Short mmCIF file of C-alpha atoms in Angstrom, two decimals:
data_model
loop_
_atom_site.label_atom_id
_atom_site.label_comp_id
_atom_site.label_asym_id
_atom_site.label_seq_id
_atom_site.Cartn_x
_atom_site.Cartn_y
_atom_site.Cartn_z
CA MET A 172 27.36 -17.02 -15.44
CA GLU A 173 30.63 -15.87 -17.65
CA THR A 174 30.89 -19.07 -19.09
CA ASN A 175 27.32 -19.14 -20.33
CA LEU A 176 27.88 -16.45 -22.77
CA ILE A 177 29.67 -18.14 -25.49
CA VAL A 178 27.38 -21.37 -25.46
CA GLU A 179 24.59 -18.60 -25.51
CA GLY A 180 26.41 -17.19 -28.48
CA PHE A 181 26.33 -20.96 -30.13
CA LYS A 182 23.03 -21.40 -29.33
CA PHE A 183 21.92 -18.30 -31.19
CA MET A 184 24.03 -19.41 -34.25
CA ALA A 185 22.48 -22.65 -34.25
CA LEU A 186 19.10 -21.58 -34.03
CA GLY A 187 19.76 -18.57 -36.31
CA MET A 188 21.41 -20.13 -39.35
CA GLY A 189 19.13 -23.14 -38.99
CA THR A 190 16.16 -21.26 -39.38
CA VAL A 191 17.80 -19.01 -42.07
CA PHE A 192 18.37 -22.16 -44.21
CA LEU A 193 14.95 -23.76 -43.27
CA PHE A 194 13.00 -20.65 -44.57
CA LEU A 195 15.12 -20.39 -47.95
CA ILE A 196 15.39 -24.07 -48.51
CA THR A 197 11.35 -24.30 -48.27
CA LEU A 198 11.28 -21.11 -50.60
CA ILE A 199 13.59 -22.92 -53.09
CA VAL A 200 11.01 -25.33 -52.69
CA LEU A 201 8.02 -23.79 -53.29
CA MET A 202 9.62 -21.70 -55.77
CA ASN A 203 10.38 -24.81 -57.63
CA ILE A 204 6.81 -26.21 -57.40
CA MET A 205 5.22 -22.87 -58.37
CA SER A 206 7.11 -22.70 -61.73
CA LYS A 207 6.05 -25.97 -62.17
CA VAL A 208 2.49 -25.54 -61.66
CA LEU A 209 2.03 -22.15 -63.70
CA HIS A 210 3.91 -23.72 -66.78
CA LYS A 211 1.30 -26.62 -66.68
CA PHE A 212 -2.03 -24.61 -65.80
CA PHE A 213 -1.00 -21.17 -66.72
CA PRO A 214 1.94 -21.44 -69.95
CA GLU A 215 3.62 -18.78 -71.24
CA PRO A 216 1.97 -17.36 -74.20
CA SER A 217 4.70 -17.87 -76.03
CA ALA A 218 2.79 -17.91 -79.65
CA ALA A 219 1.04 -15.11 -78.64
CA SER A 220 4.21 -13.05 -78.01
CA LEU A 221 4.80 -13.62 -81.73
CA GLU A 222 1.30 -12.59 -82.33
CA PRO A 223 1.41 -8.85 -81.38
CA GLN A 224 4.47 -8.48 -83.50
CA THR A 225 2.68 -8.79 -86.72
CA PRO A 226 0.57 -6.01 -86.19
CA ASN A 227 3.63 -4.12 -84.69
CA GLN A 228 5.50 -4.64 -88.04
CA LYS A 229 2.24 -3.46 -89.86
CA ASP A 230 2.08 -0.38 -87.49
CA ASN A 231 5.45 0.02 -88.38
CA LYS A 232 4.79 0.10 -92.22
CA LYS A 233 1.88 2.29 -91.76
CA ILE A 234 4.08 4.90 -89.68
CA ILE A 235 7.15 4.60 -92.29
CA ALA A 236 4.45 5.18 -95.16
CA ALA A 237 3.37 8.14 -93.58
CA ILE A 238 6.87 9.42 -92.79
CA SER A 239 8.24 9.01 -96.08
CA ALA A 240 4.89 10.55 -97.33
CA ALA A 241 5.51 13.33 -95.07
CA ILE A 242 9.22 14.07 -96.12
CA SER A 243 8.30 13.82 -99.75
CA HIS A 244 5.56 16.25 -99.42
CA HIS A 245 7.64 18.39 -97.47
CA ARG A 246 10.38 18.64 -100.05
CA GLN A 247 7.99 19.07 -102.92
CA GLY A 248 6.49 21.95 -101.07
CA MET B 38 31.79 52.74 -7.58
CA ARG B 39 28.79 53.38 -4.81
CA PHE B 40 26.50 55.18 -7.44
CA PHE B 41 26.65 52.02 -9.34
CA LEU B 42 25.63 49.70 -6.59
CA ILE B 43 22.78 52.18 -5.87
CA LYS B 44 21.84 51.88 -9.30
CA ILE B 45 21.55 48.20 -8.97
CA LEU B 46 19.77 48.08 -5.75
CA ALA B 47 17.43 50.27 -6.89
CA LEU B 48 17.20 48.15 -10.23
CA LEU B 49 16.30 45.35 -7.93
CA LEU B 50 13.78 46.90 -5.72
CA PHE B 51 12.32 48.26 -9.26
CA SER B 52 12.06 45.00 -10.58
CA PHE B 53 10.62 43.48 -7.11
CA GLY B 54 7.92 46.14 -6.98
CA ALA B 55 7.19 45.25 -10.81
CA LEU B 56 7.14 41.78 -10.00
CA HIS B 57 4.59 42.20 -7.39
CA ALA B 58 2.58 44.70 -9.30
CA SER B 59 2.63 41.89 -12.47
CA PRO B 60 -0.55 40.33 -11.34
CA SER B 61 -3.03 43.24 -10.88
CA GLU B 62 -1.58 44.78 -14.24
CA ALA B 63 -2.23 41.02 -15.81
CA ALA B 64 -5.49 41.41 -14.50
CA LYS B 65 -6.00 44.67 -16.39
CA GLY B 66 -4.56 42.99 -19.32
CA SER B 67 -1.95 45.21 -19.98
CA THR B 68 0.87 43.04 -19.40
CA HIS B 69 4.10 43.22 -21.34
CA LYS B 70 7.41 41.46 -21.58
CA GLU B 71 9.92 44.70 -20.80
CA GLU B 72 9.25 44.16 -17.42
CA THR B 73 11.01 41.00 -16.59
CA TYR B 74 14.12 42.70 -19.22
CA GLN B 75 16.32 44.11 -16.66
CA THR B 76 18.62 47.07 -18.44
CA LYS B 77 22.27 46.26 -17.72
CA PRO B 78 25.38 48.34 -18.53
CA LEU B 79 26.85 47.58 -21.75
CA GLY B 80 29.94 45.68 -20.30
CA GLU B 81 28.00 43.46 -18.40
CA MET B 82 26.02 42.77 -21.81
CA ILE B 83 29.15 41.97 -23.54
CA THR B 84 30.78 39.53 -21.18
CA GLY B 85 27.26 37.95 -20.64
CA PHE B 86 27.07 37.48 -24.62
CA LEU B 87 30.19 36.17 -24.46
CA ALA B 88 29.69 33.62 -21.67
CA SER B 89 27.26 32.14 -23.92
CA THR B 90 28.92 31.83 -26.99
CA GLY B 91 30.16 28.24 -28.39
CA LEU B 92 33.50 28.97 -27.83
CA ASN B 93 33.04 29.45 -24.33
CA ALA B 94 30.74 26.54 -23.90
CA LEU B 95 33.70 24.30 -25.25
CA ILE B 96 36.39 25.95 -23.24
CA ASN B 97 34.51 26.39 -20.26
CA PRO B 98 31.98 23.29 -20.12
CA ASP B 99 28.94 24.26 -18.18
CA PRO B 100 28.82 21.92 -15.60
CA ASN B 101 24.91 21.40 -15.48
CA GLU B 102 24.58 20.56 -19.42
CA LYS B 103 23.17 17.41 -19.71
CA ASN B 104 23.49 14.86 -22.68
CA ALA B 105 20.51 14.00 -24.94
CA HIS B 106 18.73 11.46 -22.63
CA GLY B 107 19.11 13.93 -19.33
CA GLU B 108 22.06 12.23 -18.03
CA ASP B 109 25.51 14.12 -16.78
CA MET B 110 28.19 14.27 -19.12
CA SER B 111 31.56 14.44 -18.35
CA ASP B 112 33.65 17.74 -18.95
CA PHE B 113 35.74 16.06 -21.79
CA ASN B 114 32.47 15.12 -23.85
CA LYS B 115 31.66 18.83 -23.52
CA SER B 116 34.59 19.86 -24.69
CA TRP B 117 37.68 17.89 -26.81
CA GLY B 118 35.37 15.53 -27.59
CA ARG B 119 32.58 17.04 -29.69
CA VAL B 120 35.81 18.98 -31.39
CA ILE B 121 36.91 15.34 -32.23
CA MET B 122 33.54 14.34 -33.39
CA VAL B 123 33.49 17.29 -35.33
CA LEU B 124 36.40 16.00 -37.00
CA ILE B 125 35.11 12.97 -37.41
CA THR B 126 31.95 14.08 -39.50
CA PHE B 127 34.48 15.88 -41.45
CA LEU B 128 35.96 12.79 -42.09
CA LEU B 129 32.61 11.06 -43.04
CA PHE B 130 31.79 14.21 -45.33
CA TYR B 131 35.27 13.56 -47.30
CA LEU B 132 34.55 9.93 -47.35
CA ALA B 133 30.85 10.51 -48.66
CA ILE B 134 31.93 13.43 -51.33
CA LYS B 135 35.37 12.97 -52.64
CA LYS B 136 35.27 8.54 -52.14
CA GLY B 137 31.36 8.32 -53.20
CA TYR B 138 30.98 5.98 -50.28
CA GLU B 139 27.34 5.76 -49.99
CA PRO B 140 26.68 9.59 -49.93
CA LEU B 141 22.59 9.56 -50.11
CA ILE B 142 23.01 8.36 -46.71
CA LEU B 143 26.32 9.16 -45.19
CA LEU B 144 26.04 12.80 -45.68
CA PRO B 145 22.85 12.98 -43.88
CA ILE B 146 24.22 11.08 -41.17
CA ALA B 147 27.54 12.95 -40.96
CA PHE B 148 25.40 16.35 -40.84
CA GLY B 149 23.51 15.16 -38.08
CA GLY B 150 26.44 14.05 -36.41
CA LEU B 151 27.60 17.76 -36.59
CA LEU B 152 24.48 19.31 -35.66
CA ALA B 153 24.20 16.84 -32.63
CA ASN B 154 27.45 17.84 -31.21
CA ILE B 155 27.09 21.43 -30.93
CA PRO B 156 26.76 22.96 -27.34
CA VAL B 157 24.59 24.71 -25.99
CA ALA B 158 21.71 24.32 -28.63
CA ALA B 159 20.82 20.65 -27.51
CA ILE B 160 19.48 20.15 -31.43
CA ALA B 161 19.86 16.48 -30.65
CA GLY B 162 17.85 16.86 -27.41
CA GLU B 163 14.39 15.51 -26.51
CA HIS B 164 12.94 19.30 -27.98
CA GLY B 165 15.84 19.61 -30.59
CA PHE B 166 14.84 18.99 -34.39
CA LEU B 167 17.39 15.64 -34.38
CA GLY B 168 15.54 14.66 -31.12
CA VAL B 169 12.40 14.88 -32.54
CA ILE B 170 13.30 13.59 -35.98
CA TYR B 171 14.51 10.84 -33.67
CA ASN B 172 11.71 10.06 -31.78
CA MET B 173 9.26 10.26 -34.60
CA GLY B 174 10.54 7.74 -36.85
CA LEU B 175 13.79 5.94 -35.37
CA ALA B 176 12.72 5.14 -31.68
CA ASN B 177 9.49 3.33 -32.90
CA GLU B 178 11.59 1.79 -35.74
CA LEU B 179 9.29 3.33 -38.23
CA PHE B 180 11.84 4.77 -40.91
CA PRO B 181 13.81 1.68 -41.66
CA ILE B 182 10.47 0.04 -42.48
CA ILE B 183 9.45 2.61 -44.94
CA ILE B 184 13.08 2.56 -46.36
CA PHE B 185 12.66 -1.41 -46.73
CA MET B 186 9.38 -0.74 -48.46
CA GLY B 187 11.25 1.76 -51.46
CA VAL B 188 13.75 -1.37 -51.52
CA GLY B 189 11.23 -3.76 -52.02
CA ALA B 190 10.01 -1.55 -55.17
CA MET B 191 13.56 -1.31 -56.20
CA THR B 192 13.78 -5.02 -56.23
CA ASP B 193 13.54 -7.60 -59.14
CA PHE B 194 13.10 -11.20 -58.05
CA GLY B 195 13.47 -12.29 -61.12
CA PRO B 196 17.00 -13.28 -61.30
CA LEU B 197 16.27 -15.53 -58.19
CA LEU B 198 13.18 -17.38 -59.35
CA SER B 199 14.89 -18.49 -62.48
CA ASN B 200 17.39 -20.27 -60.46
CA PRO B 201 16.12 -20.77 -56.94
CA LYS B 202 19.13 -22.60 -55.39
CA THR B 203 20.82 -19.52 -55.55
CA ALA B 204 18.88 -18.55 -52.32
CA LEU B 205 21.21 -20.89 -50.68
CA LEU B 206 23.99 -18.78 -50.75
CA GLY B 207 22.18 -15.98 -49.46
CA GLY B 208 21.50 -17.97 -46.61
CA ALA B 209 25.10 -19.12 -46.30
CA ALA B 210 26.28 -15.78 -46.18
CA GLN B 211 24.49 -15.05 -42.94
CA PHE B 212 27.39 -16.92 -41.15
CA GLY B 213 28.72 -13.34 -40.91
CA ILE B 214 25.87 -12.29 -38.78
CA PHE B 215 26.16 -15.28 -36.04
CA GLY B 216 29.86 -15.97 -36.20
CA THR B 217 30.39 -12.18 -35.37
CA LEU B 218 27.60 -12.78 -32.52
CA VAL B 219 29.83 -15.58 -31.04
CA GLY B 220 32.92 -13.16 -31.57
CA ALA B 221 31.30 -10.24 -29.61
CA VAL B 222 30.37 -12.38 -26.71
CA ALA B 223 33.63 -14.22 -26.69
CA LEU B 224 35.33 -10.59 -26.53
CA SER B 225 33.10 -9.72 -23.52
CA GLN B 226 33.70 -12.84 -21.80
CA MET B 227 37.52 -12.53 -22.28
CA GLY B 228 36.82 -8.93 -20.59
CA PHE B 229 38.00 -6.50 -23.40
CA VAL B 230 34.85 -5.08 -23.36
CA ASP B 231 31.28 -5.63 -21.80
CA PHE B 232 28.63 -6.11 -24.32
CA THR B 233 25.30 -7.81 -23.32
CA LEU B 234 23.93 -10.61 -25.82
CA GLN B 235 21.61 -7.87 -27.29
CA GLN B 236 24.16 -5.33 -28.03
CA ALA B 237 26.09 -8.47 -29.43
CA SER B 238 23.14 -9.45 -31.41
CA ALA B 239 22.93 -5.48 -32.80
CA ILE B 240 26.26 -5.55 -34.01
CA SER B 241 26.42 -8.65 -35.45
CA ILE B 242 23.61 -7.85 -37.90
CA ILE B 243 26.39 -5.59 -39.21
CA GLY B 244 27.35 -8.68 -41.31
CA GLY B 245 24.24 -8.93 -43.02
CA ALA B 246 25.10 -5.76 -44.98
CA ASP B 247 22.00 -4.17 -44.84
CA GLY B 248 21.38 -0.81 -43.67
CA PRO B 249 17.70 -0.37 -42.66
CA THR B 250 18.23 -4.26 -40.91
CA SER B 251 20.88 -2.98 -38.97
CA ILE B 252 19.14 0.09 -37.73
CA PHE B 253 16.17 -1.68 -37.10
CA ILE B 254 17.92 -4.22 -34.95
CA ALA B 255 19.80 -1.80 -32.99
CA THR B 256 16.90 0.76 -32.33
CA LYS B 257 15.34 -2.46 -31.03
CA LEU B 258 18.17 -4.11 -29.22
CA ALA B 259 20.92 -1.53 -28.25
CA PRO B 260 19.64 1.98 -29.03
CA GLU B 261 22.60 3.26 -27.46
CA LEU B 262 24.94 1.88 -29.93
CA LEU B 263 23.01 2.70 -32.97
CA GLY B 264 24.92 5.66 -34.24
CA ALA B 265 28.27 3.45 -34.15
CA ILE B 266 26.50 0.42 -35.94
CA ALA B 267 24.78 2.65 -38.58
CA VAL B 268 27.83 4.00 -39.65
CA ALA B 269 29.88 0.93 -39.25
CA SER B 270 26.98 -0.73 -41.44
CA TYR B 271 26.82 1.89 -44.06
CA SER B 272 30.84 2.19 -44.59
CA TYR B 273 31.57 -0.95 -44.76
CA MET B 274 28.52 -1.20 -47.59
CA ALA B 275 30.27 0.98 -48.87
CA MET B 276 33.71 -0.53 -49.26
CA VAL B 277 32.46 -3.69 -50.46
CA PRO B 278 34.28 -3.68 -53.59
CA ILE B 279 37.61 -3.36 -51.34
CA ILE B 280 36.66 -5.88 -48.89
CA GLN B 281 35.48 -8.44 -50.85
CA PRO B 282 37.73 -9.37 -53.78
CA PRO B 283 40.75 -10.30 -52.08
CA ILE B 284 38.50 -12.85 -49.80
CA MET B 285 36.92 -14.39 -53.14
CA LYS B 286 40.05 -14.63 -55.00
CA ALA B 287 41.60 -16.42 -51.83
CA LEU B 288 38.96 -19.24 -51.55
CA THR B 289 38.69 -19.57 -55.12
CA THR B 290 40.73 -21.35 -57.98
CA ASP B 291 41.20 -20.03 -61.44
CA ALA B 292 39.47 -22.83 -63.07
CA GLU B 293 36.36 -22.12 -60.60
CA ARG B 294 36.51 -18.05 -61.17
CA ARG B 295 36.16 -18.80 -64.65
CA ILE B 296 32.92 -21.28 -64.93
CA LYS B 297 30.16 -19.87 -67.05
CA MET B 298 26.60 -20.19 -66.04
CA THR B 299 23.41 -21.38 -67.73
CA THR B 300 21.74 -18.53 -69.31
CA LEU B 301 18.57 -17.39 -66.93
CA ARG B 302 15.17 -18.65 -67.83
CA HIS B 303 12.67 -16.23 -68.77
CA VAL B 304 10.33 -15.75 -65.52
CA SER B 305 6.58 -15.39 -66.09
CA ARG B 306 4.90 -12.07 -64.67
CA LEU B 307 2.27 -14.35 -62.84
CA GLU B 308 5.59 -15.85 -61.15
CA LYS B 309 6.94 -12.55 -59.87
CA LEU B 310 3.66 -11.66 -58.81
CA ILE B 311 2.65 -14.77 -56.77
CA PHE B 312 6.56 -14.68 -55.03
CA PRO B 313 6.39 -11.37 -52.55
CA ILE B 314 2.87 -13.05 -51.24
CA MET B 315 4.18 -16.84 -51.24
CA VAL B 316 7.40 -15.29 -48.91
CA LEU B 317 5.19 -13.18 -46.84
CA VAL B 318 2.95 -16.24 -46.27
CA LEU B 319 6.05 -18.39 -45.20
CA ALA B 320 7.11 -15.90 -42.70
CA ILE B 321 4.06 -15.54 -41.12
CA LEU B 322 3.96 -19.17 -40.57
CA VAL B 323 7.66 -19.77 -39.98
CA LEU B 324 8.67 -16.39 -38.23
CA PRO B 325 5.63 -13.78 -37.33
CA ALA B 326 8.88 -11.70 -35.62
CA ALA B 327 10.31 -10.83 -39.12
CA THR B 328 7.22 -10.00 -40.61
CA PRO B 329 7.57 -6.19 -40.01
CA LEU B 330 10.73 -6.22 -42.26
CA ILE B 331 9.54 -8.89 -44.87
CA GLY B 332 6.14 -7.54 -45.14
CA ALA B 333 6.71 -4.03 -46.16
CA PHE B 334 9.77 -5.28 -48.47
CA MET B 335 7.00 -7.57 -50.24
CA PHE B 336 4.57 -4.86 -50.01
CA GLY B 337 6.56 -2.41 -52.02
CA ASN B 338 7.82 -5.53 -54.07
CA PHE B 339 4.10 -6.82 -54.53
CA LEU B 340 3.20 -2.58 -55.74
CA LYS B 341 6.09 -2.91 -58.42
CA GLU B 342 4.91 -6.49 -59.61
CA SER B 343 1.45 -5.62 -59.81
CA GLY B 344 1.86 -3.26 -62.47
CA VAL B 345 -1.41 -1.53 -61.94
CA VAL B 346 -0.04 1.41 -59.48
CA GLU B 347 2.59 2.99 -61.31
CA ARG B 348 1.96 6.05 -59.52
CA LEU B 349 2.65 4.54 -55.98
CA ASN B 350 5.46 2.17 -56.99
CA ASP B 351 7.18 5.47 -58.52
CA THR B 352 6.53 7.35 -54.99
CA LEU B 353 7.90 3.99 -53.06
CA GLN B 354 10.89 4.14 -55.51
CA ASN B 355 12.05 7.89 -55.33
CA ALA B 356 10.01 10.52 -53.33
CA LEU B 357 9.32 8.66 -50.01
CA ILE B 358 12.73 6.52 -49.81
CA ASN B 359 14.43 9.86 -50.53
CA ILE B 360 12.50 11.71 -47.58
CA VAL B 361 12.81 9.01 -45.44
CA THR B 362 16.27 8.71 -46.53
CA ILE B 363 16.93 12.28 -45.05
CA PHE B 364 15.36 11.97 -41.62
CA LEU B 365 16.82 8.47 -41.14
CA GLY B 366 20.62 10.04 -41.90
CA LEU B 367 19.56 13.12 -39.82
CA GLY B 368 17.74 10.69 -36.64
CA VAL B 369 20.69 8.34 -36.67
CA GLY B 370 23.59 11.35 -36.79
CA SER B 371 21.83 12.67 -33.56
CA LYS B 372 23.24 9.55 -32.32
CA LEU B 373 26.70 10.72 -33.28
CA ALA B 374 26.97 12.79 -29.94
CA SER B 375 30.59 12.42 -28.61
CA ASP B 376 29.37 11.19 -25.17
CA GLN B 377 27.67 8.23 -26.73
CA PHE B 378 30.05 7.95 -29.85
CA LEU B 379 33.71 8.19 -28.23
CA VAL B 380 33.27 4.90 -26.18
CA PRO B 381 35.54 2.04 -26.45
CA ASP B 382 32.97 -0.11 -27.63
CA THR B 383 32.79 2.19 -31.00
CA MET B 384 36.24 0.64 -32.08
CA PHE B 385 35.22 -2.75 -31.32
CA ILE B 386 32.07 -2.03 -33.37
CA MET B 387 34.21 -1.03 -36.11
CA VAL B 388 36.65 -3.84 -35.94
CA LEU B 389 33.32 -6.76 -35.35
CA GLY B 390 31.74 -5.06 -38.35
CA VAL B 391 34.32 -5.90 -41.01
CA ILE B 392 34.89 -9.35 -39.51
CA ALA B 393 31.22 -9.61 -39.89
CA PHE B 394 31.56 -8.60 -43.23
CA SER B 395 34.47 -10.83 -44.21
CA ALA B 396 32.85 -13.90 -42.94
CA GLY B 397 29.66 -13.45 -44.48
CA THR B 398 31.62 -13.25 -47.81
CA ALA B 399 33.65 -15.96 -47.12
CA ALA B 400 30.38 -18.37 -46.07
CA GLY B 401 28.87 -17.38 -49.30
CA VAL B 402 31.62 -18.26 -51.52
CA ILE B 403 32.56 -21.67 -49.78
CA MET B 404 28.41 -22.40 -49.92
CA ALA B 405 28.64 -22.15 -53.70
CA LYS B 406 31.96 -24.50 -54.04
CA ILE B 407 30.06 -27.27 -51.61
CA MET B 408 26.79 -26.70 -54.10
CA ASN B 409 29.12 -27.49 -56.70
CA LEU B 410 30.09 -30.78 -55.37
CA PHE B 411 26.52 -31.97 -56.12
CA PRO B 412 25.56 -32.90 -59.61
CA GLY B 413 23.71 -30.18 -61.67
CA HIS B 414 24.38 -26.99 -63.34
CA LYS B 415 27.49 -25.73 -61.74
CA ILE B 416 27.94 -22.37 -59.97
CA ASN B 417 30.85 -19.80 -60.43
CA PRO B 418 31.59 -19.28 -56.72
CA LEU B 419 32.53 -15.63 -57.32
CA ILE B 420 28.41 -15.11 -56.87
CA GLY B 421 28.81 -16.65 -53.52
CA SER B 422 30.11 -13.64 -52.05
CA ALA B 423 26.54 -11.68 -53.30
CA GLY B 424 24.71 -13.55 -50.67
CA VAL B 425 25.76 -10.60 -48.10
CA SER B 426 23.03 -8.24 -48.97
CA ALA B 427 24.31 -5.04 -50.18
CA VAL B 428 22.10 -4.84 -52.99
CA PRO B 429 23.44 -4.20 -55.84
CA MET B 430 27.04 -3.63 -55.30
CA ALA B 431 27.80 -6.72 -54.12
CA ALA B 432 26.06 -8.42 -57.03
CA ARG B 433 28.38 -5.67 -59.47
CA VAL B 434 31.91 -6.82 -57.26
CA SER B 435 31.30 -10.34 -58.48
CA ASN B 436 30.60 -9.18 -61.82
CA LYS B 437 33.84 -7.23 -61.96
CA VAL B 438 35.80 -9.87 -60.34
CA GLY B 439 34.64 -12.78 -62.94
CA MET B 440 35.66 -10.23 -65.90
CA GLU B 441 38.81 -10.26 -64.32
CA TYR B 442 39.49 -13.70 -65.68
CA ASP B 443 36.92 -13.89 -68.46
CA ARG B 444 35.91 -10.76 -70.23
CA THR B 445 32.80 -12.64 -71.62
CA ASN B 446 31.61 -13.99 -68.41
CA MET B 447 28.81 -12.12 -67.17
CA LEU B 448 27.85 -12.90 -63.72
CA LEU B 449 25.75 -9.57 -62.85
CA MET B 450 22.19 -11.44 -63.27
CA HIS B 451 23.43 -14.59 -61.63
CA ALA B 452 24.77 -12.85 -58.78
CA MET B 453 21.48 -10.61 -58.29
CA GLY B 454 19.58 -14.02 -57.36
CA PRO B 455 21.68 -14.63 -54.18
CA ASN B 456 21.98 -10.92 -53.51
CA VAL B 457 18.02 -10.83 -52.97
CA ALA B 458 18.15 -14.09 -51.37
CA GLY B 459 20.55 -12.16 -49.09
CA VAL B 460 17.99 -9.60 -48.28
CA ILE B 461 15.61 -12.06 -46.99
CA GLY B 462 17.90 -13.89 -45.32
CA SER B 463 19.36 -11.27 -43.10
CA ALA B 464 15.73 -10.08 -42.74
CA VAL B 465 15.02 -13.86 -41.46
CA ALA B 466 18.24 -13.52 -39.09
CA ALA B 467 17.07 -10.17 -37.65
CA GLY B 468 13.57 -11.66 -36.92
CA VAL B 469 15.41 -14.50 -35.08
CA LEU B 470 17.36 -12.37 -32.96
CA ILE B 471 14.05 -10.30 -32.34
CA SER B 472 12.27 -13.32 -31.37
CA LEU B 473 14.78 -14.49 -29.10
CA PHE B 474 14.62 -11.52 -26.79
CA GLN B 475 10.82 -10.94 -26.49
#
């Protein structure tokens, strides 16, 4: 009975570490597959991410124009 | 004197008569409490009051007082034990306030401990408010689960998704748990302590460096050790910046510490959204016993990544986790009663806890060195130590140690990968332990 305890401990360790690694290795494989699949079928809109910047810049120009107009108006007033 | 005796006799007679009279009066519907109260001379009132003070309860322990479980307590635990425990809670206050050791959880735990050691009031007893809190959310493992939801909502799996193989480091660091498990059963075999396999498992989970997981496992497998395990777990998590660097430096060469890692790729939103579901499905297939923890964790993360329930996400991250942390701390504190904490086991738990932490750190670093033997992008072994969960403290330590050797080497985001994998890893390890005892 006494000698069993340490053996039990090692059994726990083998099963525990085995499961943890099995789980994480499967997860790594799945993560890699997922990123490949997503890149193939749902490509990141890298071109699209550039597009919104142009209206943003336009907006910025509009805002800058509005602010400067307001400032000049304020100074005149 | 004789007059006094007669007076008492008369009083007794009167109260006897009143007792007999009371049913008929009750029938009349005019009971009032005054009848059960006996008038006493002032001197008697004062001695009676003095007998009910806490000071008296500490000096002359009440032989009939029971502990929170309704069992007998030793006189030591009712008197000096309580004084010692109060001093220990003061020490915890100092560590939390002055040293900044995880004050958010350590302060509620310590104050709960202070309240649990008050004589007479029995605050940690079944009907005391600490006891009510404990039964409400700790005895049924609810609070750690809710904390896990909040942690999930705070976690960003991006760094892990962009460099998946670092998950192995988070797996290796779980060696701290199982190595300590063997150590704990070896200690009981050698006759130093008498830990059952359940207790040894609950203690060793400290090596997972994950507070809620430790509490979850401890309440399930060894509730009698909960106080010591929780205190050890949170204090060592707070001491990560002290415990880890010497181990990390001892196991790595100067050249290894200067390894620069390739920049992380961008992770799409869709990937982050699918990831929690993927982990959960995997957990369902491999280890259903771990799904309470992993399920709650991934629920929080899914809400965050969905991006459409900002209000719920915000509540999980802030209001809910704060409320539950208060209750969790107080509930754990109720287990710091002297009769449960002042036992030799506590000392062994503290020692085994720090061994578990160190072993996990070492295993993570060594795993990184092993992975560098294989072709592919090199890994800086300093991020291996972040495989013990302790998010984000362990990752910050990796970053800090890396910066000591190369100011331009930013390891923080690289270390977050193993760090969050460590959370999953310790939840899986916890699931294995639970499934073994079912």
